[in-house]
Amino acid sequence: MTDWVGRSAADIAAAVRSGEVTARSVVDEHLAVIDAGDGPINAFNLVTADAARQSADAVDATIAAGGDPGPLAGVPVALKDNLCTRGIPTTCSSRILEGWRPPYDATVVQLLASAGAVSVGKTNLDEFAMGSSTENSAFGPTRNPRDPSRVPGGSSGGSAAAVAAGFTPVALGSDTGGSIRQPAALCGVVGLKPTYGLVSRYGLVAFASSLDQIGPFSATVADAALMLGVIAGHDPADSTSIPEPVPSYTESLSAGVAGLRVGVVRELTGEGIAPDVAARVNAAVAALSAAGAEVTEVSVPAVTYGLSAYYLIAPAEASSNLARYDGVRFGLRVDAPTTDAMMTATRTAGFGAEVKRRIMLGTYALSTGYYDAYYGKAQRVRTLIARDFAAAYDTVDVLVSPTSPTTAFAFGAKADPLSMYLNDVCTIPSNLAGHPAISVPFGTGDDAMPVGVQLMAPALAETTLLSAAAVLEAASGVAS
Amino acid sequence: MTSRITADDVVHVARLARLSLTDDEVTTFTDQLAAVLDHAADVEALSIDDVPPMIHPWPLRNVMRPDEVGATLDRDEVLAHAPATEEGQFRVPAILGDEP
C-alpha cells in the first residue's frame, strides 16, 4: 500500500485537507518505505516514527473538528540533523553532539509543524555541514539512491537522498557553499537556497553565519515554492532575518520566461566542467530560449576567485562558531584534571578530521600576521563578486550555470580535501553574494546519473527564479 | 606573499583551537592546509586594498527590542543535557593551575 508515496507535497496536502486520505495513513505509508529502504541508503540519522504518528493524528483531529491544519497538512518532511528539534537528538552527524537533545525547536521546525507538516526524522550530513559528499558523517556515509556506489553529494546528502528515494516528498537542508544545491543535483531532485535572511536561521546549528541559509529539497519546483512560502519570513529571534513581507511563491509559478533575460555565466561553463554536464546545461539554455527567454552570455569575472575566498571566510567563521563545543554546556565531555585539558581532550575526540582541518584553517586565516593577507583579502574579494553580480543583473534577470562540475562520484574518489572543495565552484558565489539560487534536474550525464542546472537571481527574486525553474522542469522531460 | 604554512604553524593553531594532534596528523594537516592556502594564492595576489571588505550580505545594524521580560529556555531542561552540573550551574574541572 503505497498510494501516496511518490506523490507531491501539494497533492498530499490537498488530499488530506479534503478528507480524501488521513495524515496518519500518509505517514504510515512513508514510514513503511523508510523502514524497508533506508538500511542501505542511510539517509536518516534518526526516524521519529512514534512522534510522526502522533503529529499525523493531531492533523487528522484538527480536520475532524472542522479546522484547517495548513498548507502542508499531513505532508511528511525530513529535517537535516543540524536543525534543532526540542527533546529530539540533534547531532550534526558529530560525536561531539551525540545524544544531545535541544531545549528548543528551530523556527523553521515550528513553522513546518504550524503548517501541518509531519516530521519523520533527522537526516545525515557531512559533520557540521562541512563537506560535499556526506562521507564526513560520524555515523557513516549516505549512499546515492540512483546508484548506491556513488555519493549523494553534501553536505545535506541525507535530505537529498530521502527525497530522491521517495522516503519523503520534501525535506529541509542548509546551504553555506552549495550544501542544498549540489546534493540536489547529484541525486536528481530540486534544491533551493533562498536569499540570505529570507528564512530564519534561529535553531540552525551555525557553521558560517554570514553564509548559512536554510532551504527546501523537493521532487517538483511547485513543492519548492510551497515549502518556501511556509518557511520564509521575518523572525525576531534571528537578527539577520529580513523584515520584508513574503510574496506568494506558488501563484507566480506559471509566469513563464517570455521576455526574461537569461545570462549564461561564461566563467562557470567552460574549463573544469565535465562535457556531459556542459551539454545538459546547453540543452537547458536552449529550452529557456525556446520558451521565449532572451539568452546571452555574460561575464562575472570575480566568481573565479569565489572558491579561494570561500575557503578562507567559511573556515574563519566556523573556527569561531565551533568554539562553543568545549565539553561544558552540552554534548560530549572527555574528563581531564583541568578545564583546559578537558576542553582539548573533548574537542580532539569529538571532532572528525574535516572539521579539525577547517577549524585550523580558519584559526590560521584569522591569526596575527595572516589576517590581512587571507581573511581581509577574502572579504574584499567578496565585495568584488557582489559588484560583478550587480553589473550582470543590470543586463539580465537570471543567470545560468551547472550546479556541480560533474555528476555524482564514487566513494573515496575525492580523498584529497582540495579536490573535494572544487565541487563547490559554481555554487559558492551565490552564498558570498547572499543571493538565491536553485538546482533543477535536467536529464542525465553519460553515466546515466542526474545533472542539475543552476539558476541564480538577485536578492529576493525568488518568484522569478521559481517561474524560470518551472519552465526548465517542464522542458526536462522532453528535451534531450 | 606569505610562506606556506609550516608544521610549527599547524601545532600553534591547533593549540589555539584546543585540538591535540599526533605527529602523523601534524604532517598530514600541514600538507593539506598548504594545498588550500596555495590555491588561495590567487586571492592573495590581488591588489585590492581600495576595495572595502564585505563582512556580510547586508549592512548590519543593531536590532533593538522593547526591554520586556519574556520567556527564556527552561533552566532544568538546559542543564539536563550538560555533561556535569551542580546546584543549577554547569560544573567544570579545576580552572587554575595544572593539578585539580
Coordinates of C-alpha atoms in Angstrom, one line a residue:
Chain A
M1 CA 0.0 0.0 0.0
T2 CA 2.0 3.0 -1.2
D3 CA -0.7 5.1 -2.8
W4 CA 0.8 8.3 -1.5
V5 CA 4.5 7.6 -1.7
G6 CA 6.0 9.4 -4.7
R7 CA 3.2 12.0 -4.7
S8 CA 3.9 15.7 -4.4
A9 CA 3.6 17.6 -1.1
A10 CA 0.9 19.7 -2.8
D11 CA -1.1 16.6 -3.8
I12 CA -0.8 15.1 -0.3
A13 CA -1.8 18.3 1.4
A14 CA -4.8 18.8 -0.9
A15 CA -6.0 15.2 -0.3
V16 CA -5.5 15.4 3.5
R17 CA -7.3 18.8 3.7
S18 CA -10.2 17.5 1.6
G19 CA -10.5 14.3 3.7
E20 CA -9.6 12.0 0.8
V21 CA -6.9 10.4 2.9
T22 CA -5.8 10.7 6.5
A23 CA -2.5 12.2 7.5
R24 CA -1.9 9.0 9.6
S25 CA -2.3 6.8 6.5
V26 CA 0.1 9.0 4.5
V27 CA 2.7 9.0 7.2
D28 CA 2.3 5.2 7.8
E29 CA 3.0 4.6 4.1
H30 CA 6.1 6.7 4.2
L31 CA 7.4 5.2 7.4
A32 CA 7.0 1.7 5.9
V33 CA 9.0 2.7 2.8
I34 CA 11.7 4.2 5.0
D35 CA 11.8 1.1 7.2
A36 CA 12.1 -1.1 4.2
G37 CA 14.6 1.0 2.2
D38 CA 16.8 3.2 4.3
G39 CA 19.1 0.5 5.6
P40 CA 21.4 0.6 2.5
I41 CA 20.9 4.3 1.8
N42 CA 21.4 5.6 5.4
A43 CA 19.6 8.9 4.7
F44 CA 18.4 9.1 8.3
N45 CA 20.3 9.5 11.5
L46 CA 17.1 9.1 13.4
V47 CA 13.5 8.1 12.4
T48 CA 11.0 9.5 14.8
A49 CA 8.1 7.2 13.9
D50 CA 6.1 7.5 17.1
A51 CA 6.3 11.3 17.2
A52 CA 5.4 11.3 13.5
R53 CA 2.3 9.2 14.1
Q54 CA 1.2 11.5 16.9
S55 CA 1.7 14.6 14.8
A56 CA -0.3 13.0 12.0
D57 CA -3.1 12.1 14.4
A58 CA -3.2 15.7 15.6
V59 CA -3.6 16.8 12.0
D60 CA -6.4 14.4 11.5
A61 CA -8.1 15.5 14.7
T62 CA -7.9 19.1 13.5
I63 CA -9.7 18.1 10.3
A64 CA -12.2 16.0 12.1
A65 CA -13.1 19.1 14.2
G66 CA -13.6 21.2 11.1
G67 CA -10.3 23.0 11.2
D68 CA -7.6 23.5 8.6
P69 CA -4.1 22.2 9.6
G70 CA -2.4 24.4 7.0
P71 CA -0.8 24.3 3.5
L72 CA 1.4 21.3 4.4
A73 CA -1.4 19.2 6.0
G74 CA -0.1 15.7 6.6
V75 CA 3.0 16.1 4.4
P76 CA 5.9 14.0 5.7
V77 CA 9.1 16.0 5.9
A78 CA 12.7 15.1 6.7
L79 CA 14.9 17.6 8.6
K80 CA 18.7 17.9 8.2
D81 CA 20.2 16.9 11.6
N82 CA 21.7 20.4 12.2
L83 CA 18.2 21.8 12.8
C84 CA 17.3 21.9 16.5
T85 CA 14.3 19.8 17.5
R86 CA 13.1 20.1 21.1
G87 CA 13.7 16.9 23.0
I88 CA 14.8 15.0 19.9
P89 CA 18.5 14.3 19.4
T90 CA 20.3 16.8 17.1
T91 CA 23.8 15.6 16.3
C92 CA 25.1 17.5 13.2
S93 CA 26.5 14.0 12.5
S94 CA 29.2 14.7 15.0
R95 CA 30.3 12.6 18.0
I96 CA 30.6 15.9 19.9
L97 CA 26.8 16.3 19.9
E98 CA 25.8 12.7 20.1
G99 CA 22.9 12.3 22.4
W100 CA 22.2 16.0 22.9
R101 CA 18.6 16.9 22.9
P102 CA 18.0 20.6 22.2
P103 CA 15.8 22.6 24.6
Y104 CA 14.0 24.4 21.8
D105 CA 12.8 24.0 18.2
A106 CA 14.4 25.9 15.2
T107 CA 12.0 28.5 13.8
V108 CA 11.6 26.5 10.6
V109 CA 10.7 23.4 12.6
Q110 CA 7.9 25.3 14.3
L111 CA 6.7 26.8 11.0
L112 CA 6.5 23.4 9.4
A113 CA 4.6 22.0 12.3
S114 CA 2.2 25.0 12.3
A115 CA 1.6 24.4 8.6
G116 CA 0.5 20.8 9.3
A117 CA 3.7 19.1 8.1
V118 CA 4.7 15.8 9.9
S119 CA 8.4 15.4 10.7
V120 CA 9.5 11.8 10.2
G121 CA 13.2 12.2 11.3
K122 CA 16.6 13.8 11.1
T123 CA 18.8 13.3 8.1
N124 CA 22.5 12.6 7.7
L125 CA 25.1 15.3 6.7
D126 CA 28.8 15.9 6.5
E127 CA 29.8 16.7 10.1
F128 CA 28.7 20.2 10.9
A129 CA 27.7 20.6 7.2
M130 CA 31.4 20.6 6.2
G131 CA 31.7 18.6 3.0
S132 CA 30.3 17.8 -0.4
S133 CA 29.7 14.1 -0.3
T134 CA 28.2 13.2 3.2
E135 CA 31.3 11.0 3.6
N136 CA 32.3 13.0 6.6
S137 CA 29.5 11.9 8.9
A138 CA 30.4 10.3 12.2
F139 CA 27.5 7.9 11.6
G140 CA 28.6 6.6 8.2
P141 CA 28.0 7.9 4.7
T142 CA 24.7 8.3 2.9
R143 CA 24.5 6.5 -0.4
N144 CA 23.0 7.9 -3.6
P145 CA 19.6 6.3 -4.3
R146 CA 20.2 6.5 -8.0
D147 CA 23.4 4.4 -7.7
P148 CA 24.5 3.3 -4.2
S149 CA 28.1 3.0 -5.2
R150 CA 28.2 6.8 -5.5
V151 CA 27.9 9.7 -3.1
P152 CA 24.7 11.7 -2.8
G153 CA 26.7 15.0 -2.6
G154 CA 26.7 17.1 0.5
S155 CA 26.6 18.4 3.0
S156 CA 22.8 17.8 3.0
G157 CA 23.2 14.4 1.4
G158 CA 20.7 12.7 3.7
S159 CA 17.9 15.1 2.9
A160 CA 18.6 14.9 -0.8
A161 CA 18.7 11.1 -0.7
A162 CA 15.5 11.0 1.3
V163 CA 13.6 12.9 -1.4
A164 CA 15.3 11.1 -4.2
A165 CA 14.4 7.7 -2.7
G166 CA 10.8 8.7 -2.1
F167 CA 11.1 8.5 1.7
T168 CA 9.5 12.0 2.0
P169 CA 8.2 14.3 -0.7
V170 CA 10.1 17.2 0.8
A171 CA 13.0 17.9 3.2
L172 CA 14.9 20.8 4.7
G173 CA 18.7 21.3 4.3
S174 CA 21.1 24.1 4.8
D175 CA 23.4 25.7 2.2
T176 CA 26.6 27.5 3.1
G177 CA 28.5 27.0 -0.1
G178 CA 26.2 24.7 -2.1
S179 CA 25.1 22.2 0.5
I180 CA 21.5 22.1 -0.7
R181 CA 22.0 22.6 -4.5
Q182 CA 24.9 20.2 -5.1
P183 CA 23.3 17.1 -3.4
A184 CA 20.0 18.0 -5.1
A185 CA 21.9 17.9 -8.5
L186 CA 23.7 14.7 -7.7
C187 CA 20.5 13.0 -6.5
G188 CA 18.2 14.3 -9.3
V189 CA 15.9 16.5 -7.1
V190 CA 15.1 20.2 -6.8
G191 CA 17.1 22.2 -4.2
L192 CA 16.6 25.8 -3.4
K193 CA 18.9 28.2 -1.5
P194 CA 16.9 31.2 -0.7
T195 CA 18.2 34.8 -0.3
Y196 CA 20.3 35.2 2.8
G197 CA 18.0 36.3 5.6
L198 CA 14.7 35.3 3.9
V199 CA 14.5 32.2 6.1
S200 CA 15.2 32.4 9.8
R201 CA 18.4 30.7 11.0
Y202 CA 17.2 30.5 14.6
G203 CA 17.9 26.9 15.7
L204 CA 20.1 26.1 12.7
V205 CA 23.5 25.0 14.2
A206 CA 25.9 27.6 12.9
F207 CA 28.7 26.8 10.5
A208 CA 29.5 30.1 8.8
S209 CA 27.0 32.7 9.9
S210 CA 27.3 35.2 7.1
L211 CA 26.7 32.4 4.5
D212 CA 24.4 29.8 6.1
Q213 CA 20.8 29.6 4.8
I214 CA 18.0 27.0 5.2
G215 CA 16.1 25.8 2.2
P216 CA 13.9 23.0 0.8
F217 CA 14.5 19.9 -1.2
S218 CA 11.6 18.6 -3.3
A219 CA 10.8 16.4 -6.3
T220 CA 9.0 19.3 -8.0
V221 CA 9.5 23.0 -8.4
A222 CA 6.0 23.7 -7.2
D223 CA 6.8 21.9 -3.9
A224 CA 9.9 24.0 -3.5
A225 CA 7.6 27.1 -3.9
L226 CA 5.1 25.7 -1.4
M227 CA 7.8 24.9 1.2
L228 CA 9.5 28.3 0.8
G229 CA 6.2 30.0 1.4
V230 CA 5.9 28.2 4.7
I231 CA 9.4 28.8 6.0
A232 CA 10.2 32.3 4.7
G233 CA 9.5 35.4 6.7
H234 CA 10.9 37.7 9.3
D235 CA 11.8 36.2 12.7
P236 CA 12.7 38.5 15.6
A237 CA 14.8 35.6 17.0
D238 CA 17.3 36.0 14.1
S239 CA 18.8 39.5 13.9
T240 CA 19.9 38.8 10.3
S241 CA 16.3 37.9 9.1
I242 CA 14.9 40.3 6.5
P243 CA 11.9 42.3 7.8
E244 CA 10.0 42.2 4.5
P245 CA 6.6 40.7 3.6
V246 CA 6.7 37.4 1.9
P247 CA 5.1 37.2 -1.6
S248 CA 3.1 34.1 -2.8
Y249 CA 5.7 31.9 -4.5
T250 CA 3.1 29.4 -5.8
E251 CA 0.8 31.9 -7.6
S252 CA 3.6 33.2 -9.9
L253 CA 4.9 29.8 -10.8
S254 CA 3.3 29.7 -14.2
A255 CA 4.6 33.1 -15.2
G256 CA 6.9 31.6 -17.9
V257 CA 10.1 33.1 -19.2
A258 CA 8.8 35.1 -22.2
G259 CA 11.0 38.1 -22.4
L260 CA 13.0 37.1 -19.4
R261 CA 16.7 38.0 -19.9
V262 CA 18.8 35.0 -19.1
G263 CA 22.6 35.2 -18.9
V264 CA 24.9 32.2 -19.2
V265 CA 27.9 32.7 -16.9
R266 CA 31.0 32.4 -19.1
E267 CA 33.3 31.8 -16.1
L268 CA 31.2 28.8 -14.8
T269 CA 30.5 27.0 -18.1
G270 CA 34.0 26.4 -19.6
E271 CA 37.1 24.9 -18.1
G272 CA 36.6 22.4 -15.3
I273 CA 33.1 21.5 -16.3
A274 CA 32.6 17.9 -17.5
P275 CA 31.5 17.7 -21.2
D276 CA 28.3 15.8 -20.4
V277 CA 27.3 18.2 -17.7
A278 CA 28.1 21.2 -20.1
A279 CA 25.9 19.5 -22.8
R280 CA 22.9 19.4 -20.4
V281 CA 23.4 23.0 -19.4
N282 CA 23.4 23.9 -23.1
A283 CA 20.2 21.9 -23.6
A284 CA 18.6 23.8 -20.7
V285 CA 19.6 27.1 -22.1
A286 CA 18.1 26.1 -25.4
A287 CA 14.9 25.1 -23.7
L288 CA 14.7 28.5 -22.0
S289 CA 15.3 30.2 -25.3
A290 CA 12.6 28.1 -27.0
A291 CA 10.2 29.1 -24.2
G292 CA 10.8 32.8 -25.1
A293 CA 13.7 33.8 -22.9
E294 CA 16.3 36.2 -24.3
V295 CA 19.6 34.3 -23.8
T296 CA 23.0 36.0 -23.8
E297 CA 26.4 35.1 -22.5
V298 CA 27.6 37.3 -19.6
S299 CA 30.8 37.6 -17.7
V300 CA 31.0 37.7 -13.9
P301 CA 34.8 37.8 -13.7
A302 CA 35.2 37.8 -9.9
V303 CA 33.4 34.5 -9.4
T304 CA 36.7 32.8 -10.4
Y305 CA 38.0 33.9 -7.0
G306 CA 35.0 32.7 -5.1
L307 CA 36.4 29.3 -4.2
S308 CA 39.5 30.7 -2.6
A309 CA 37.6 33.5 -0.8
Y310 CA 35.0 31.0 0.5
Y311 CA 37.6 28.6 1.8
L312 CA 39.1 31.4 3.9
I313 CA 35.9 33.1 5.0
A314 CA 33.8 30.0 5.9
P315 CA 36.6 28.3 7.9
A316 CA 37.3 31.6 9.7
E317 CA 33.6 31.9 10.8
A318 CA 33.5 28.2 11.6
S319 CA 36.5 28.4 13.8
S320 CA 34.7 31.0 15.9
N321 CA 31.3 29.3 15.8
L322 CA 32.7 25.9 16.8
A323 CA 34.5 27.3 19.8
R324 CA 31.3 26.6 21.8
Y325 CA 31.9 22.8 21.7
D326 CA 34.1 22.7 24.7
G327 CA 32.5 20.0 26.9
V328 CA 30.9 22.5 29.3
R329 CA 27.3 23.1 28.3
F330 CA 26.2 20.3 26.0
G331 CA 27.3 17.2 24.3
L332 CA 30.5 15.2 24.8
R333 CA 32.9 15.7 27.6
V334 CA 36.2 13.8 27.9
D335 CA 37.3 14.1 31.5
A336 CA 40.7 15.6 32.4
P337 CA 42.1 17.1 35.5
T338 CA 41.8 20.8 34.4
T339 CA 39.2 22.6 32.3
D340 CA 41.8 23.5 29.7
A341 CA 42.9 19.8 29.3
M342 CA 39.2 18.7 29.4
M343 CA 38.3 21.1 26.5
T344 CA 41.3 19.9 24.4
A345 CA 40.5 16.2 25.1
T346 CA 36.8 16.7 24.3
R347 CA 37.4 18.6 21.0
T348 CA 40.1 16.2 19.9
A349 CA 37.9 13.2 20.5
G350 CA 34.6 14.8 19.3
F351 CA 35.5 16.4 16.0
G352 CA 36.3 14.5 12.8
A353 CA 39.2 15.3 10.5
E354 CA 37.4 17.6 8.1
V355 CA 36.1 19.7 11.0
K356 CA 39.5 19.9 12.6
R357 CA 41.0 20.9 9.2
R358 CA 38.6 23.8 8.8
I359 CA 38.9 25.0 12.4
M360 CA 42.7 25.1 12.0
L361 CA 42.5 26.7 8.5
G362 CA 40.1 29.4 9.9
T363 CA 42.2 29.9 13.0
Y364 CA 45.2 30.4 10.8
A365 CA 43.4 32.8 8.4
L366 CA 42.4 34.9 11.4
S367 CA 45.7 34.8 13.2
T368 CA 48.1 37.7 13.8
G369 CA 50.2 38.3 10.7
Y370 CA 47.9 36.5 8.3
Y371 CA 44.6 38.2 8.9
D372 CA 45.1 40.9 6.2
A373 CA 46.6 38.5 3.7
Y374 CA 43.9 35.9 3.9
Y375 CA 40.7 36.8 5.7
G376 CA 40.9 40.5 5.0
K377 CA 41.6 39.9 1.3
A378 CA 38.9 37.3 1.0
Q379 CA 36.3 39.9 2.4
R380 CA 37.4 42.3 -0.3
V381 CA 37.0 39.7 -3.0
R382 CA 33.5 39.2 -1.6
T383 CA 32.8 42.8 -2.5
L384 CA 34.2 42.2 -6.0
I385 CA 31.9 39.3 -6.5
A386 CA 28.8 41.2 -5.3
R387 CA 29.8 44.1 -7.6
D388 CA 30.2 41.8 -10.6
F389 CA 26.9 40.1 -9.9
A390 CA 25.2 43.6 -9.6
A391 CA 26.7 44.6 -13.0
A392 CA 25.5 41.3 -14.6
Y393 CA 22.0 41.9 -13.2
D394 CA 21.9 45.3 -14.9
T395 CA 21.6 43.4 -18.2
V396 CA 19.9 40.1 -17.3
D397 CA 17.3 38.8 -14.8
V398 CA 18.6 35.3 -14.2
L399 CA 22.0 33.7 -14.5
V400 CA 22.6 30.0 -15.6
S401 CA 25.4 27.6 -14.8
P402 CA 25.9 24.0 -13.9
T403 CA 25.2 23.2 -10.3
S404 CA 28.2 20.9 -10.0
P405 CA 31.1 20.3 -12.4
T406 CA 30.4 16.6 -12.6
T407 CA 27.7 14.0 -11.9
A408 CA 27.8 12.0 -8.6
F409 CA 31.2 10.5 -8.0
A410 CA 32.3 7.3 -6.3
F411 CA 33.0 7.0 -2.6
G412 CA 36.6 7.9 -1.8
A413 CA 37.1 9.5 -5.2
K414 CA 37.9 12.9 -3.7
A415 CA 40.0 11.9 -0.7
D416 CA 42.2 15.0 -1.2
P417 CA 40.4 17.9 0.6
L418 CA 41.2 20.5 -2.2
S419 CA 39.7 18.2 -4.9
M420 CA 36.6 17.9 -2.8
Y421 CA 36.4 21.7 -2.3
L422 CA 36.5 22.2 -6.1
N423 CA 33.0 20.7 -6.3
D424 CA 31.6 23.9 -4.9
V425 CA 33.0 26.3 -7.5
C426 CA 29.6 27.0 -9.2
T427 CA 27.5 27.2 -6.0
I428 CA 29.8 29.3 -3.7
P429 CA 29.3 32.7 -5.5
S430 CA 25.6 32.9 -4.6
N431 CA 26.4 32.3 -0.9
L432 CA 29.1 35.0 -0.9
A433 CA 26.7 37.5 -2.5
G434 CA 23.7 36.4 -0.4
H435 CA 21.6 35.7 -3.5
P436 CA 19.1 33.0 -4.1
A437 CA 19.8 30.0 -6.4
I438 CA 18.1 26.8 -7.4
S439 CA 19.2 23.5 -8.8
V440 CA 16.8 21.8 -11.2
P441 CA 17.3 18.3 -12.6
F442 CA 17.8 18.4 -16.3
G443 CA 18.4 14.9 -17.7
T444 CA 21.4 12.7 -17.1
G445 CA 25.1 12.6 -18.0
D446 CA 27.0 9.9 -19.9
D447 CA 26.9 7.7 -16.8
A448 CA 23.1 7.9 -16.6
M449 CA 23.4 9.9 -13.4
P450 CA 21.4 13.1 -12.9
V451 CA 22.6 16.5 -13.9
G452 CA 21.5 19.7 -12.2
V453 CA 21.2 23.1 -13.8
Q454 CA 21.7 26.1 -11.5
L455 CA 19.6 29.2 -11.9
M456 CA 20.7 32.3 -9.9
A457 CA 18.9 35.6 -9.3
P458 CA 19.4 38.8 -7.4
A459 CA 18.4 39.1 -3.7
L460 CA 14.7 38.4 -3.1
A461 CA 14.0 37.5 -6.7
E462 CA 12.7 34.0 -5.7
T463 CA 9.5 34.5 -7.7
T464 CA 11.4 35.0 -10.9
L465 CA 13.8 32.1 -10.0
L466 CA 11.0 29.7 -9.4
S467 CA 9.0 30.5 -12.5
A468 CA 12.1 30.1 -14.6
A469 CA 12.8 26.8 -12.8
A470 CA 9.3 25.6 -13.6
V471 CA 9.9 26.2 -17.3
L472 CA 13.1 24.1 -17.1
E473 CA 11.3 21.4 -15.2
A474 CA 8.6 21.2 -17.9
A475 CA 11.2 21.0 -20.6
S476 CA 13.4 18.5 -18.9
G477 CA 11.2 15.6 -19.8
V478 CA 11.1 16.4 -23.5
A479 CA 14.5 18.0 -24.3
S480 CA 17.3 15.5 -24.8
Chain B
M1 CA 53.2 36.9 -0.1
T2 CA 53.4 34.8 3.0
S3 CA 55.1 31.5 3.1
R4 CA 53.2 28.2 3.1
I5 CA 52.0 27.0 6.4
T6 CA 54.7 25.1 8.4
A7 CA 54.3 22.2 10.9
D8 CA 55.1 24.7 13.7
D9 CA 52.2 26.9 12.5
V10 CA 49.8 23.9 12.5
V11 CA 50.9 22.9 16.0
H12 CA 50.3 26.6 17.1
V13 CA 46.8 26.9 15.6
A14 CA 45.8 23.5 16.9
R15 CA 46.8 24.7 20.4
L16 CA 44.8 27.9 19.9
A17 CA 41.8 25.8 18.8
R18 CA 42.2 23.4 21.7
L19 CA 43.0 20.4 19.4
S20 CA 45.7 17.9 20.2
L21 CA 47.4 16.3 17.1
T22 CA 49.6 13.3 16.7
D23 CA 52.9 13.7 14.8
D24 CA 51.3 12.0 11.8
E25 CA 48.3 14.3 11.9
V26 CA 50.6 17.3 12.0
T27 CA 52.3 16.1 8.8
T28 CA 49.1 15.4 7.0
F29 CA 47.3 18.6 8.1
T30 CA 50.3 20.7 7.2
D31 CA 50.3 19.3 3.6
Q32 CA 46.5 19.6 3.2
L33 CA 46.3 23.1 4.6
A34 CA 49.3 24.2 2.5
A35 CA 47.4 23.0 -0.6
V36 CA 44.4 25.0 0.2
L37 CA 46.5 28.1 1.0
D38 CA 48.3 27.6 -2.3
H39 CA 45.0 27.6 -4.1
A40 CA 44.2 30.9 -2.2
A41 CA 47.3 32.5 -3.7
D42 CA 45.1 33.8 -6.5
V43 CA 43.2 35.9 -3.9
E44 CA 46.3 36.8 -2.0
A45 CA 47.9 38.2 -5.2
L46 CA 45.1 40.7 -5.9
S47 CA 45.9 44.4 -5.4
I48 CA 42.5 45.4 -4.0
D49 CA 43.3 47.4 -0.9
D50 CA 41.0 50.1 -2.2
V51 CA 38.0 47.7 -2.3
P52 CA 36.1 47.8 1.0
P53 CA 35.7 44.4 2.8
M54 CA 32.3 42.8 2.8
I55 CA 31.6 41.1 6.1
H56 CA 28.0 40.2 5.5
P57 CA 25.5 40.1 2.7
W58 CA 23.5 43.1 4.1
P59 CA 24.5 46.2 6.0
L60 CA 24.3 45.1 9.7
R61 CA 22.6 47.4 12.2
N62 CA 21.9 47.0 15.8
V63 CA 18.5 45.4 16.2
M64 CA 16.6 46.7 19.2
R65 CA 13.6 45.3 21.0
P66 CA 11.5 46.6 23.9
D67 CA 13.1 45.8 27.2
E68 CA 10.3 43.5 28.4
V69 CA 10.6 40.3 30.3
G70 CA 9.8 37.3 28.1
A71 CA 10.0 33.5 28.1
T72 CA 13.5 32.0 28.2
L73 CA 14.8 28.5 28.0
D74 CA 13.9 26.3 31.0
R75 CA 17.0 26.0 33.2
D76 CA 16.4 22.4 34.2
E77 CA 15.8 21.4 30.5
V78 CA 19.1 23.1 29.5
L79 CA 21.1 21.6 32.4
A80 CA 19.6 18.1 31.8
H81 CA 21.9 17.7 28.8
A82 CA 25.0 19.3 30.2
P83 CA 27.9 16.9 30.9
A84 CA 28.1 17.9 34.6
T85 CA 26.1 20.2 36.8
E86 CA 25.9 21.3 40.4
E87 CA 23.3 23.5 42.2
G88 CA 21.7 24.6 38.9
Q89 CA 25.0 25.5 37.3
F90 CA 27.5 24.0 34.8
R91 CA 30.3 22.2 36.6
V92 CA 33.8 22.1 35.2
P93 CA 37.2 20.7 36.4
A94 CA 39.8 22.9 38.0
I95 CA 40.5 26.2 36.1
L96 CA 43.6 27.4 37.9
G97 CA 46.8 25.5 38.0
D98 CA 47.9 22.3 36.4
E99 CA 46.5 20.0 39.1
P100 CA 43.0 19.6 40.5

